[in-house]
Short mmCIF file of C-alpha atoms in Angstrom, two decimals:
data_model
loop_
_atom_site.label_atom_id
_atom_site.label_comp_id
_atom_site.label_asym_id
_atom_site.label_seq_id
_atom_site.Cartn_x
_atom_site.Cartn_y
_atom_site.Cartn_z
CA UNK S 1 122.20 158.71 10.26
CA UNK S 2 118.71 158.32 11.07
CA UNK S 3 119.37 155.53 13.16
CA UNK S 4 122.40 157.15 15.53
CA UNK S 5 119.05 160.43 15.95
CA UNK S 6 116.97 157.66 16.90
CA UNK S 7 119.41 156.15 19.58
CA UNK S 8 120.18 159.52 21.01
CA UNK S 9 116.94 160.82 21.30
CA UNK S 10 115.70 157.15 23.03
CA UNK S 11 118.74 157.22 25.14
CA UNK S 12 119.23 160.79 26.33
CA UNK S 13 117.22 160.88 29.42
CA UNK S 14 118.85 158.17 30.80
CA UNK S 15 122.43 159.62 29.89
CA UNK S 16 121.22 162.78 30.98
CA UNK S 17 120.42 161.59 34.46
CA UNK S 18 124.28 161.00 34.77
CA UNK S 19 125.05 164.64 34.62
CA UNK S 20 123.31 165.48 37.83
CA UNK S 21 125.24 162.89 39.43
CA UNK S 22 128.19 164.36 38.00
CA UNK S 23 127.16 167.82 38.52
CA UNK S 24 126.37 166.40 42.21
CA UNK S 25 129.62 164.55 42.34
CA UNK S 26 132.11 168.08 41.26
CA UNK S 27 130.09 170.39 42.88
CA UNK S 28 130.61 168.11 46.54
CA UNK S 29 134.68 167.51 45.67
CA UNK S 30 134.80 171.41 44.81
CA UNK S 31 133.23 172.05 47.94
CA UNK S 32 135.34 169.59 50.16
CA UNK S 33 138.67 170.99 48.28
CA UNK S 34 137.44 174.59 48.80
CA UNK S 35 137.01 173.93 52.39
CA UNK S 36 140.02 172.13 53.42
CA UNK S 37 142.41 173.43 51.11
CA UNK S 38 141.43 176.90 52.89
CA UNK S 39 142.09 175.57 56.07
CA UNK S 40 145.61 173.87 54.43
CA UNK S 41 146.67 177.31 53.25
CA UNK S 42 145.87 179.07 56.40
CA UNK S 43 147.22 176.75 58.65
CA UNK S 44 150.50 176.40 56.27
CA UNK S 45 151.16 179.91 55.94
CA UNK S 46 150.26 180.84 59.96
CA UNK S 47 150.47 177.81 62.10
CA UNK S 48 153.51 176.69 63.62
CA UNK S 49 156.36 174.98 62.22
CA UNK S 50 155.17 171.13 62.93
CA UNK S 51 151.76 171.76 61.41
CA UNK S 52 152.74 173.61 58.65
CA UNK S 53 155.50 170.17 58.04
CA UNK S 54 152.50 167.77 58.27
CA UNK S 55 150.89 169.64 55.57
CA UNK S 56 153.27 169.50 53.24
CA UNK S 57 153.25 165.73 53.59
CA UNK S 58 149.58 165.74 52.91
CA UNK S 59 149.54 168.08 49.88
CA UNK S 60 152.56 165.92 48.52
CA UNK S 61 150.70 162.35 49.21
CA UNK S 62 147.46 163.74 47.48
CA UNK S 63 149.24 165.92 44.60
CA UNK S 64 151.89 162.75 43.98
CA UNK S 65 148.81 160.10 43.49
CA UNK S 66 146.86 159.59 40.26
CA UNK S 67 143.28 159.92 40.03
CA UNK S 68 142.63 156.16 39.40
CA UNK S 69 144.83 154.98 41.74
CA UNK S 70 143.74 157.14 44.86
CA UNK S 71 139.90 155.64 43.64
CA UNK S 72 141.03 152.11 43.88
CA UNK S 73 143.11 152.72 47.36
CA UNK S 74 139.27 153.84 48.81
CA UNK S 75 137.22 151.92 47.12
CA UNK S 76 138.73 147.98 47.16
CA UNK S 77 141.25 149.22 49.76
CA UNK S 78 140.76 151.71 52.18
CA UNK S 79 136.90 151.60 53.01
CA UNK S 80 136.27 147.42 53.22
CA UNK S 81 139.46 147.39 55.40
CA UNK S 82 137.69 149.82 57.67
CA UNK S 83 134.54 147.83 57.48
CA UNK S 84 132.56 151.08 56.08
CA UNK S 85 130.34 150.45 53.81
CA UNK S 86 130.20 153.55 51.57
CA UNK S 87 128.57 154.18 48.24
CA UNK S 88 131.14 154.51 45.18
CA UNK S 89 130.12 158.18 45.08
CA UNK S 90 130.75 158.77 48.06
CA UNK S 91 134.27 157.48 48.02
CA UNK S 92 134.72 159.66 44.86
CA UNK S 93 133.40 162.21 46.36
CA UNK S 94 136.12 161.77 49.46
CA UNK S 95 139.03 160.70 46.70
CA UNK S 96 138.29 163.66 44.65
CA UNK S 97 137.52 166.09 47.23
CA UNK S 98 140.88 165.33 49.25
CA UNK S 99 143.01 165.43 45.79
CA UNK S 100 141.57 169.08 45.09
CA UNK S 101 142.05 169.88 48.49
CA UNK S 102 145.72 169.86 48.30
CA UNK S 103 145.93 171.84 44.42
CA UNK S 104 143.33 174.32 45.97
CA UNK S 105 145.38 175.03 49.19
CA UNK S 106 148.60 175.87 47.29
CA UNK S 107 146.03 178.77 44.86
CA UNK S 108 144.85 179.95 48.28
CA UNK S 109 148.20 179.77 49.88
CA UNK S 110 149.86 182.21 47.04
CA UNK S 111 147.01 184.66 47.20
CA UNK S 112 147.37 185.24 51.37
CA UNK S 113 151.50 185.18 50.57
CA UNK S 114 150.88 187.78 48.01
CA UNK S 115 149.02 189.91 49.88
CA UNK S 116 152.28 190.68 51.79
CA UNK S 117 152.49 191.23 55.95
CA UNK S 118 151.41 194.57 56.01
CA UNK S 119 147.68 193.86 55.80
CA UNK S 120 148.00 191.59 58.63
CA UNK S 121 150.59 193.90 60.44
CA UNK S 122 147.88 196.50 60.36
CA UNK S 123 144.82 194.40 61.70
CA UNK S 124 147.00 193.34 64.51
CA UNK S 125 147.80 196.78 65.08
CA UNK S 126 144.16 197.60 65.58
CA UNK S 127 143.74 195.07 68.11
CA UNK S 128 142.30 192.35 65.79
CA UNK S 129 143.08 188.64 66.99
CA UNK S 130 144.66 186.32 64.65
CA UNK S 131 141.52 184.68 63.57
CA UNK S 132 139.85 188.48 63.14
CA UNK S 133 142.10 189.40 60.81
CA UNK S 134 142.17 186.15 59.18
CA UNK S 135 138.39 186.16 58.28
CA UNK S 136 137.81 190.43 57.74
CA UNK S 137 141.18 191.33 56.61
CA UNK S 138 143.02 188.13 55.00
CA UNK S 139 140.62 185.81 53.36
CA UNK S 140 138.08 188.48 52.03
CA UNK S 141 141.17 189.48 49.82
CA UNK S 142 142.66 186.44 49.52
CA UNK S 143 139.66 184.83 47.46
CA UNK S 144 139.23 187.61 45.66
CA UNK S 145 142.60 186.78 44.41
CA UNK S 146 142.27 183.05 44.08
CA UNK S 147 139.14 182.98 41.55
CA UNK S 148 141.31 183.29 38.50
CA UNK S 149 143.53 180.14 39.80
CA UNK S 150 140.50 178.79 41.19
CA UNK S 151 138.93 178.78 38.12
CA UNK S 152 140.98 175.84 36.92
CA UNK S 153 139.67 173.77 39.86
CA UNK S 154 136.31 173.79 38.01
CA UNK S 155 137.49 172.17 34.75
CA UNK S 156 139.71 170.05 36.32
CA UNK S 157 137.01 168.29 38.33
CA UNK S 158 134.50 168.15 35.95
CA UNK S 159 136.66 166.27 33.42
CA UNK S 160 138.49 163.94 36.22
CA UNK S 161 135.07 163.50 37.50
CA UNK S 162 134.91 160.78 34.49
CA UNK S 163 137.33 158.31 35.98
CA UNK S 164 134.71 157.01 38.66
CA UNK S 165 133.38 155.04 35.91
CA UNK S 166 136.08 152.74 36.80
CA UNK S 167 134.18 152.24 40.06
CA UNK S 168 130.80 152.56 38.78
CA UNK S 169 129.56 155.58 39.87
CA UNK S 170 126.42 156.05 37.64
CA UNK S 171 127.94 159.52 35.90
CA UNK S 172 127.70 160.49 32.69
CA UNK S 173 130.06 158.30 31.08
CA UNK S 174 129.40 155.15 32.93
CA UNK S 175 125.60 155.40 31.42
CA UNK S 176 127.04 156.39 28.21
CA UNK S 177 129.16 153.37 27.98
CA UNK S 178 126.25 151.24 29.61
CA UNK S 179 123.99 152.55 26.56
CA UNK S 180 127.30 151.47 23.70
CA UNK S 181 127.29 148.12 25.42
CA UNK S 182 123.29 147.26 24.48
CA UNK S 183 123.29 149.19 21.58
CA UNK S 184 126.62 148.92 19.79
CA UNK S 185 126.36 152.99 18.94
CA UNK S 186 129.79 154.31 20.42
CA UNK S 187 129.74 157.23 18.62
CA UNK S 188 126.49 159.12 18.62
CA UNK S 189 126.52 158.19 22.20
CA UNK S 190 129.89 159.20 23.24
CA UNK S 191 129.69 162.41 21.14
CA UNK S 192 126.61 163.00 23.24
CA UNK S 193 128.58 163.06 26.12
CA UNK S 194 130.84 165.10 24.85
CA UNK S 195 128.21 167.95 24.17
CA UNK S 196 126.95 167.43 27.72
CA UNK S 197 130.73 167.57 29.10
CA UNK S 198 131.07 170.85 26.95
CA UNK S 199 127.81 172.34 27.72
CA UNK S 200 128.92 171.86 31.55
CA UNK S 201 132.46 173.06 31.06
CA UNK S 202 131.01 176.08 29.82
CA UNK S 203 128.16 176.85 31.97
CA UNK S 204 130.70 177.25 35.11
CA UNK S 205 133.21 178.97 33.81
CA UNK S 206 130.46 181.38 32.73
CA UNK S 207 129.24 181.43 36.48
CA UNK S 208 132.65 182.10 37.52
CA UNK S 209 133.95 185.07 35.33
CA UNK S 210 130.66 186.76 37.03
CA UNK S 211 131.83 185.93 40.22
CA UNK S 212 135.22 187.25 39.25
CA UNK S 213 133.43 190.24 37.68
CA UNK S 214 131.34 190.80 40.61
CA UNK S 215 133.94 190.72 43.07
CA UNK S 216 136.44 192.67 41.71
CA UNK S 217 137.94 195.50 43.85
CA UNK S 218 137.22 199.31 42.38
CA UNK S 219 140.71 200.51 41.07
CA UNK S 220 142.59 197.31 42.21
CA UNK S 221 144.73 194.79 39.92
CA UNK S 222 142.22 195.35 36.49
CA UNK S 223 144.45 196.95 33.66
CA UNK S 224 142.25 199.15 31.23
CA UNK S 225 144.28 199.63 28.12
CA UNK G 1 154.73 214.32 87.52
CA UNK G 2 154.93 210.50 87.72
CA UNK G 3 151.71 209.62 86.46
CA UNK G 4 152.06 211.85 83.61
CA UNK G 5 154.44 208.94 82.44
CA UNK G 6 152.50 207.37 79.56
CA UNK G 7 154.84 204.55 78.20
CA UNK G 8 157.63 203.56 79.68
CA UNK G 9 160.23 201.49 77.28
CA UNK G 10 163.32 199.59 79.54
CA UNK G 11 166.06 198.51 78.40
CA UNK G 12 164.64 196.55 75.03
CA UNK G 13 167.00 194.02 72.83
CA UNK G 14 165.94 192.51 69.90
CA UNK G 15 168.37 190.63 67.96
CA UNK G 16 167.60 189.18 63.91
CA UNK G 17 170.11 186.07 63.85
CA UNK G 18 173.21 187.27 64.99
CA UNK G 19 172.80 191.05 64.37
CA UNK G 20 171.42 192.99 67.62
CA UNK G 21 168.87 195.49 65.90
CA UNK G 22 168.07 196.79 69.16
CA UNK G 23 170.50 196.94 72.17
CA UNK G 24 169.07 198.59 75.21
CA UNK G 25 166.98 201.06 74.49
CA UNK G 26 164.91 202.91 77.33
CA UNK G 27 163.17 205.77 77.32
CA UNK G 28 160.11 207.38 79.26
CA UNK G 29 157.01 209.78 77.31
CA UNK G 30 154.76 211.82 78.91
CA UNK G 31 151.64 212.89 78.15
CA UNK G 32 151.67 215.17 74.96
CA UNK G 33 154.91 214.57 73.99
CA UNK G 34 155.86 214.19 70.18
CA UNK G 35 159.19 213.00 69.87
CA UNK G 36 160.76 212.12 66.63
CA UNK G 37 163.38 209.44 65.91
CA UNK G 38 165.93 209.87 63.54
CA UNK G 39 169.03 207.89 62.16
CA UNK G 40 170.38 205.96 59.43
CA UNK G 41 168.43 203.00 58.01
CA UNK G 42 168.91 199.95 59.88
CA UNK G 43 169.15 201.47 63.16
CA UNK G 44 166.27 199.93 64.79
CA UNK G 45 164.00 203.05 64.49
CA UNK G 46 161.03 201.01 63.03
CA UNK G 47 161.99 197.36 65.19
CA UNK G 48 161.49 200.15 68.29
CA UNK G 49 158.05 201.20 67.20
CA UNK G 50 157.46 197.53 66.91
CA UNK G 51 158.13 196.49 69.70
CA UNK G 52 156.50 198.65 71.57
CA UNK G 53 152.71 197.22 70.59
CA UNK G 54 154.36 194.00 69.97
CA UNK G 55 154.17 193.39 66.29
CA UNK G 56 157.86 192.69 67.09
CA UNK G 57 158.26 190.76 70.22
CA UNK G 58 161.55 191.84 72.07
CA UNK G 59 164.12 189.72 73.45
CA UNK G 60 164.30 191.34 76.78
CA UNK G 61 163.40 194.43 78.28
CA UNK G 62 159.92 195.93 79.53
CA UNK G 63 157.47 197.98 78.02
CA UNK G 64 154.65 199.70 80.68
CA UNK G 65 151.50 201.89 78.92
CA UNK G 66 149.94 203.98 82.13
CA UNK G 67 151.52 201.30 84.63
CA UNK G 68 150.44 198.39 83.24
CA UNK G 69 153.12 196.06 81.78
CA UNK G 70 152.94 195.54 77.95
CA UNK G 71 155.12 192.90 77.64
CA UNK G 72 154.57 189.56 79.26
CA UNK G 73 151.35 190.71 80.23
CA UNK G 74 148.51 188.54 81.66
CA UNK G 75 146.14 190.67 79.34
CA UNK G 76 145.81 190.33 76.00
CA UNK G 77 148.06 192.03 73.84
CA UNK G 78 145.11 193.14 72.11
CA UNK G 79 143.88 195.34 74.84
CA UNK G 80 146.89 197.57 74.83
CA UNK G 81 147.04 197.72 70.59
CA UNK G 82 143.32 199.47 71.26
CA UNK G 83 144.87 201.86 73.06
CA UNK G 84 148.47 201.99 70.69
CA UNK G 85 147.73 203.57 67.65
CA UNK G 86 150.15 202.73 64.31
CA UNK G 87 150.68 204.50 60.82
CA UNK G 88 152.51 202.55 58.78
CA UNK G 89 154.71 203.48 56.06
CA UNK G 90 153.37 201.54 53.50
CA UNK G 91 149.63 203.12 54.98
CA UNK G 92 148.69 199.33 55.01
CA UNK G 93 144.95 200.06 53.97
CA UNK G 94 142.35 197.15 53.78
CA UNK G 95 142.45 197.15 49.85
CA UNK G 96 139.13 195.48 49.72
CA UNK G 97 137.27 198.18 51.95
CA UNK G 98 136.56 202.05 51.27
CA UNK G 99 138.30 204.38 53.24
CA UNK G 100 134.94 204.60 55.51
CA UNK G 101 135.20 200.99 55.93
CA UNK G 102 138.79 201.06 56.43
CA UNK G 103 138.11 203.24 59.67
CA UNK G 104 134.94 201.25 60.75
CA UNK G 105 136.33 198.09 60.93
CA UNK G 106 138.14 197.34 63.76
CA UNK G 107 135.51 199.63 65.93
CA UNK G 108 132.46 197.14 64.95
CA UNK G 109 135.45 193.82 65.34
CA UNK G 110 137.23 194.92 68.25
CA UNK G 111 135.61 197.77 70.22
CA UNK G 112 132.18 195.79 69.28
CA UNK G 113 130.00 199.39 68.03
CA UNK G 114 126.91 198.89 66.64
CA UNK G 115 126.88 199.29 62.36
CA UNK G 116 125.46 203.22 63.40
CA UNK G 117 127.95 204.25 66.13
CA UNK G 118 130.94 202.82 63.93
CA UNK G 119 129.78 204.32 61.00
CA UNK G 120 129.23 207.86 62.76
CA UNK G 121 132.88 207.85 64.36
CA UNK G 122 134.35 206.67 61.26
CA UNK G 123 133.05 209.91 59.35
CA UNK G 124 133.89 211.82 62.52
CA UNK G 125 137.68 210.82 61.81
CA UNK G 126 137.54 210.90 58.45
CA UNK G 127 136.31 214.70 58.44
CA UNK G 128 139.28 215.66 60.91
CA UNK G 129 141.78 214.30 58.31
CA UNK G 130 139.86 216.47 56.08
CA UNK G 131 138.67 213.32 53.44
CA UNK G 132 134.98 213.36 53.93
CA UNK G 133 134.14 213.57 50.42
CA UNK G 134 136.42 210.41 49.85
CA UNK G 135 134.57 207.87 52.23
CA UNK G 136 133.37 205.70 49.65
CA UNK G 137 136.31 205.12 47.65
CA UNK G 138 138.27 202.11 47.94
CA UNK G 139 142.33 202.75 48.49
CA UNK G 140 144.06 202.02 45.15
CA UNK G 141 141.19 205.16 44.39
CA UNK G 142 143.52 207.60 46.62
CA UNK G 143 146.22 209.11 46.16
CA UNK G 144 149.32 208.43 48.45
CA UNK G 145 148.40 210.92 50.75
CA UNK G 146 144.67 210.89 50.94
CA UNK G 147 145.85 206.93 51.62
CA UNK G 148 147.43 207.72 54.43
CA UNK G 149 145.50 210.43 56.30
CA UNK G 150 143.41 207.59 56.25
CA UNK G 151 145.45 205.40 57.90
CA UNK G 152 145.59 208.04 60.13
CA UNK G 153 142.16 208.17 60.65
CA UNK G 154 142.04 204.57 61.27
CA UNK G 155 144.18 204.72 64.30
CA UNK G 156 142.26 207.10 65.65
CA UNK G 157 139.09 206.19 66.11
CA UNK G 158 140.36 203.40 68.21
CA UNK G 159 140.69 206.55 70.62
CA UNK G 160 144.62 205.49 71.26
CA UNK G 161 146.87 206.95 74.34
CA UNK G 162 149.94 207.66 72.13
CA UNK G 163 150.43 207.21 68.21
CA UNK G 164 153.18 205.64 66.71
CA UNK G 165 154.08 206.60 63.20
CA UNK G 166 156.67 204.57 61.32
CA UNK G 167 158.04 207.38 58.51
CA UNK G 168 154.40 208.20 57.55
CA UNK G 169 155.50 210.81 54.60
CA UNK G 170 158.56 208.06 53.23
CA UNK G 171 156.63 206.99 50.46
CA UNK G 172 154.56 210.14 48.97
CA UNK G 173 156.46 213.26 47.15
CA UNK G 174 156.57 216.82 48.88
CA UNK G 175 152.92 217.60 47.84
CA UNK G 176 151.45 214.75 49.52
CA UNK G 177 153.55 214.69 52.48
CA UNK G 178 152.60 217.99 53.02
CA UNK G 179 148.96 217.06 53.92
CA UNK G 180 150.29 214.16 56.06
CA UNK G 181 152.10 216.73 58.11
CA UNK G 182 149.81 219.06 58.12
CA UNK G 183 147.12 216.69 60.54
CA UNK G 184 150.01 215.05 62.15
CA UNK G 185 151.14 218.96 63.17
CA UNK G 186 147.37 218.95 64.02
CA UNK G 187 147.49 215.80 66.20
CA UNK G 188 150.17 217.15 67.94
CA UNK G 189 149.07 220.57 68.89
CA UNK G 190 146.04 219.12 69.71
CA UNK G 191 148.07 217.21 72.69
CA UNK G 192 147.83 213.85 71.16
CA UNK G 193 151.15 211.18 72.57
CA UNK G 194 152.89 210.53 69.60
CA UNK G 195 156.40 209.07 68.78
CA UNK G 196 157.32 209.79 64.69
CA UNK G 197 160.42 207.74 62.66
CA UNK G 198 160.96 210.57 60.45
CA UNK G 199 163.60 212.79 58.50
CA UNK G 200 161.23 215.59 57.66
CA UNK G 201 163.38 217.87 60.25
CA UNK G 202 160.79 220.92 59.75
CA UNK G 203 158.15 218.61 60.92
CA UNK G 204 160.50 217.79 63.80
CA UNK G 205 161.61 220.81 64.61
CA UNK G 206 157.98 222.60 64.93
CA UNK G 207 156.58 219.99 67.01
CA UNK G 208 158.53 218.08 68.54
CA UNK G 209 159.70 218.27 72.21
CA UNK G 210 162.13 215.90 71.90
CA UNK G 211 164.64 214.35 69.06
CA UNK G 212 165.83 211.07 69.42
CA UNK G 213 169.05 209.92 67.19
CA UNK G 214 169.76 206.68 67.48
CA UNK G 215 172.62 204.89 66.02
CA UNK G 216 173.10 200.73 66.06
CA UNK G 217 169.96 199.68 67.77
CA UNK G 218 171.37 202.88 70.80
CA UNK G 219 169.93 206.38 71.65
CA UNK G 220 173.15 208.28 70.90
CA UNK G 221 171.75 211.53 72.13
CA UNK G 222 168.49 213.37 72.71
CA UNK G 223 167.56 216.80 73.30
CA UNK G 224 164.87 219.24 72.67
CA UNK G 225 165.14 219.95 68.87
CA UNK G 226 166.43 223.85 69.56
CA UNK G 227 169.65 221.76 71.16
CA UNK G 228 170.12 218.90 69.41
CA UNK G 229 170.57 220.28 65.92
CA UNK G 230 172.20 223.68 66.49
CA UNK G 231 174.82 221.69 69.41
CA UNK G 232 174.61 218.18 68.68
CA UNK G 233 177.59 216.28 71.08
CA UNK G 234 178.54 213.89 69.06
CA UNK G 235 180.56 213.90 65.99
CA UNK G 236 178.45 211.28 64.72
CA UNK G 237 174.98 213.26 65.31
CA UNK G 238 176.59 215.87 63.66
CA UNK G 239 177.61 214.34 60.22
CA UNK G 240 174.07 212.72 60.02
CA UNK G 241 172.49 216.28 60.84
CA UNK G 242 175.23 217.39 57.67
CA UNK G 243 173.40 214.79 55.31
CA UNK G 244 170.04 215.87 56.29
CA UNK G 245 171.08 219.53 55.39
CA UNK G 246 172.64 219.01 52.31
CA UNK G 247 169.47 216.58 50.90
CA UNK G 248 166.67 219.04 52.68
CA UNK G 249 167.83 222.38 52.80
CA UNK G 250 169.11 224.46 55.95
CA UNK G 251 167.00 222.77 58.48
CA UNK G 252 165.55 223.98 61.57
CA UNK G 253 167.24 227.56 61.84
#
């Protein structure tokens, strides 16, 4: 017992060095989904047939394609054949940025659907331009909308996030495992992770029921029984 | 006369699919006129109002505001919905804005007022649909017809030629449409353009200048409301003037 304390407390700092690169690592893929699955939705549910066709194929090549395998196509595939040379997180950053991209648009696609064609009917009918009404009228309610769907994004990142060990970026589990390796611990180690994993998992979705909190609209889609 | 012509609608077809909604409808407004269309549902009432700022683009046919060709225009549609106002039926408020904000909107986006001026005209409005106390709440705080007026309101700080109203009272009980009538009766008198999809015949009958019944995407008949209900021409007009009565009450005698 005394010995797994010992190994925890000699190891942690290096372990916990790992969960700003993961914090790093989610945060940037939440960020790249966010923003291109916005543009996805937009430009599925208002741009013209053809465009809204060639996303589809997009969200069905990223959604289709497990984590691992989309990390090995960029990392021994993709990026060498291009000549780049790119850091592993980067490419996980890209793999798992892209793959959220596509789940995000479809949670920002059914909030602008639900909001019906009245709202944009009515900005029109003001004189607003497409891309007016789109950012005051359209989006502003559309997120508001999205955060509970959103929310899953979070989660879902944070614990795929894990799988670039298999390409070495230095995250929390790849230094947890490097630590079982030299020290033959697994489990005080990997139970550390776990805390830190937890500890994460709750810290956001604590930041985001504020958001949702914050956000909400006065008399609009809360039910007080 | 002639330039008292404020819209000018020729000849407009719109078809969904195979059904023609619309099939040649033209008609002329002048300035001050409130006319009211009325009709069955699926007549092409709404698809008119529509199509005249363009939510609905027509097949063919022309559309002219003061002269100036609506459809097919080289300027932007958007310059003529400034001057096109629109109620909808639904009222179509900005859920995520107060009413004040509702009416502010498109005068800081589209006619580009400073924060100040937009907020001033806004209240402006707001206090001639009689809702100045509710400027900070957001719509799902209103009730149906506080909702609406400030829809109302919304349209008209855009300072619009003529007003369009798509059966503004369709959705609220008698209370509450009686408010909504009340500043549209207002508007009118006033001398504000408007054209009103309605079937609240005392409405039409008080201010109106002009009934329009319509029937498959056609003006059957029109007349000044004195004429049109107490001689209507067609058997048709008649029978649908024979609903109204029965569901409304006596109307317009």
């Amino acid at each position: 017992m005394n010995e797994s304390i010992q190994v925890i407390i000699s190891t942690l700092p290096f372990i916990l060095k790992g969960t700003f690169v993961t914090l790093r690592l989610v945060l940037s893929a939440l960020a790249v989904g966010f923003v291109l699955g916005l543009l996805l939705a937009i430009g599925q549910v208002y741009g013209k047939k053809i465009l809204a066709r060639a996303i589809s194929l997009y969200i069905w090549f990223f959604r289709g394609l497990p984590n691992l395998v989309l990390l090995f196509l960029f990392y021994f595939g993709l990026f060498p054949l291009l000549g780049l040379d790119v850091s592993a997180f980067t490419i996980a950053v890209i793999a798992l940025g892209l793959r959220s991209s596509a789940y995000q648009s479809q949670i920002f696609r059914g909030s602008i659907q639900s909001l019906g064609s009245g709202q944009m009917m009515a900005a029109r009918s003001l004189g607003m331009t497409n891309i007016q009404a789109i950012l005051n009228i359209i989006l502003p309610q559309a997120l508001r909308i999205s955060i509970p769907g959103w929310s899953n994004e979070y989660p879902i990142l944070l614990t795929d996030s894990a799988v670039t060990y298999a390409i070495g970026v230095m995250e929390i589990l790849t230094r947890g495992s490097l630590v079982v390796s030299r020290t033959y611990q697994p489990m005080p180690i990997y139970l550390t992770c776990t805390v830190i994993f937890i500890l994460l998992n709750y810290g956001g979705m604590k930041i985001l029921h504020i958001l949702e909190d914050k956000y909400r609209i006065p008399g609009f889609g809360n039910m007080e029984m | 006369m002639k330039d008292n012509i404020i819209l000018r609608v020729e000849d407009i077809h719109k078809k969904y699919g195979k059904t023609e909604v619309l099939s040649g409808i033209s008609f002329e407004v002048r300035k001050g006129d409130t006319k009211v269309f009325i009709g069955s549902s699926g007549t092409g009432k709404s698809t008119l109002l529509r199509c005249i700022n363009q939510l609905t683009v027509p097949d063919s046919g022309k559309i002219w505001l003061h002269g100036e060709e609506v459809t097919h225009s080289q300027k932007s549609i958007n310059y003529f919905r400034q001057r096109i106002g629109m109620v909808f039926q639904n009222f179509n408020l900005f859920d995520h804005l107060t009413a004040v904000k509702n009416v502010e909107i498109a005068l800081i986006k589209v006619k580009k007022l400073n924060k100040k001026q937009a907020r001033e005209k806004a209240m402006e409005e707001l206090v001639r649909v009689g809702l100045k106390e509710q400027a900070d709440l957001y719509p799902a705080e209103l009730s149906g017809g506080q909702a609406q007026r400030v829809s109302i309101a919304r349209a008209l700080a855009m300072e619009p030629d003529i007003m369009l109203f798509d059966e503004p009272t369709s959705a609220l009980d008698p209370e509450l449409t009686g408010e909504v009538l009340a500043v549209m009766k207002d508007l009118s008198r006033n001398g504000m353009t408007m054209l009103v999809v309605t079937h609240e015949m005392g409405f039409a009958c008080s201010v109106a200048n002009e009934i329009i019944f319509m029937e498959k995407g056609k003006i059957l008949e029109s007349g000044p409301p004195s004429k049109l209900i107490r001689e209507p021409r067609f058997e048709r007009t008649k029978q649908f003037l024979c609903k109204l009565g029965e569901l409304y009450g006596d109307i317009g005698r």
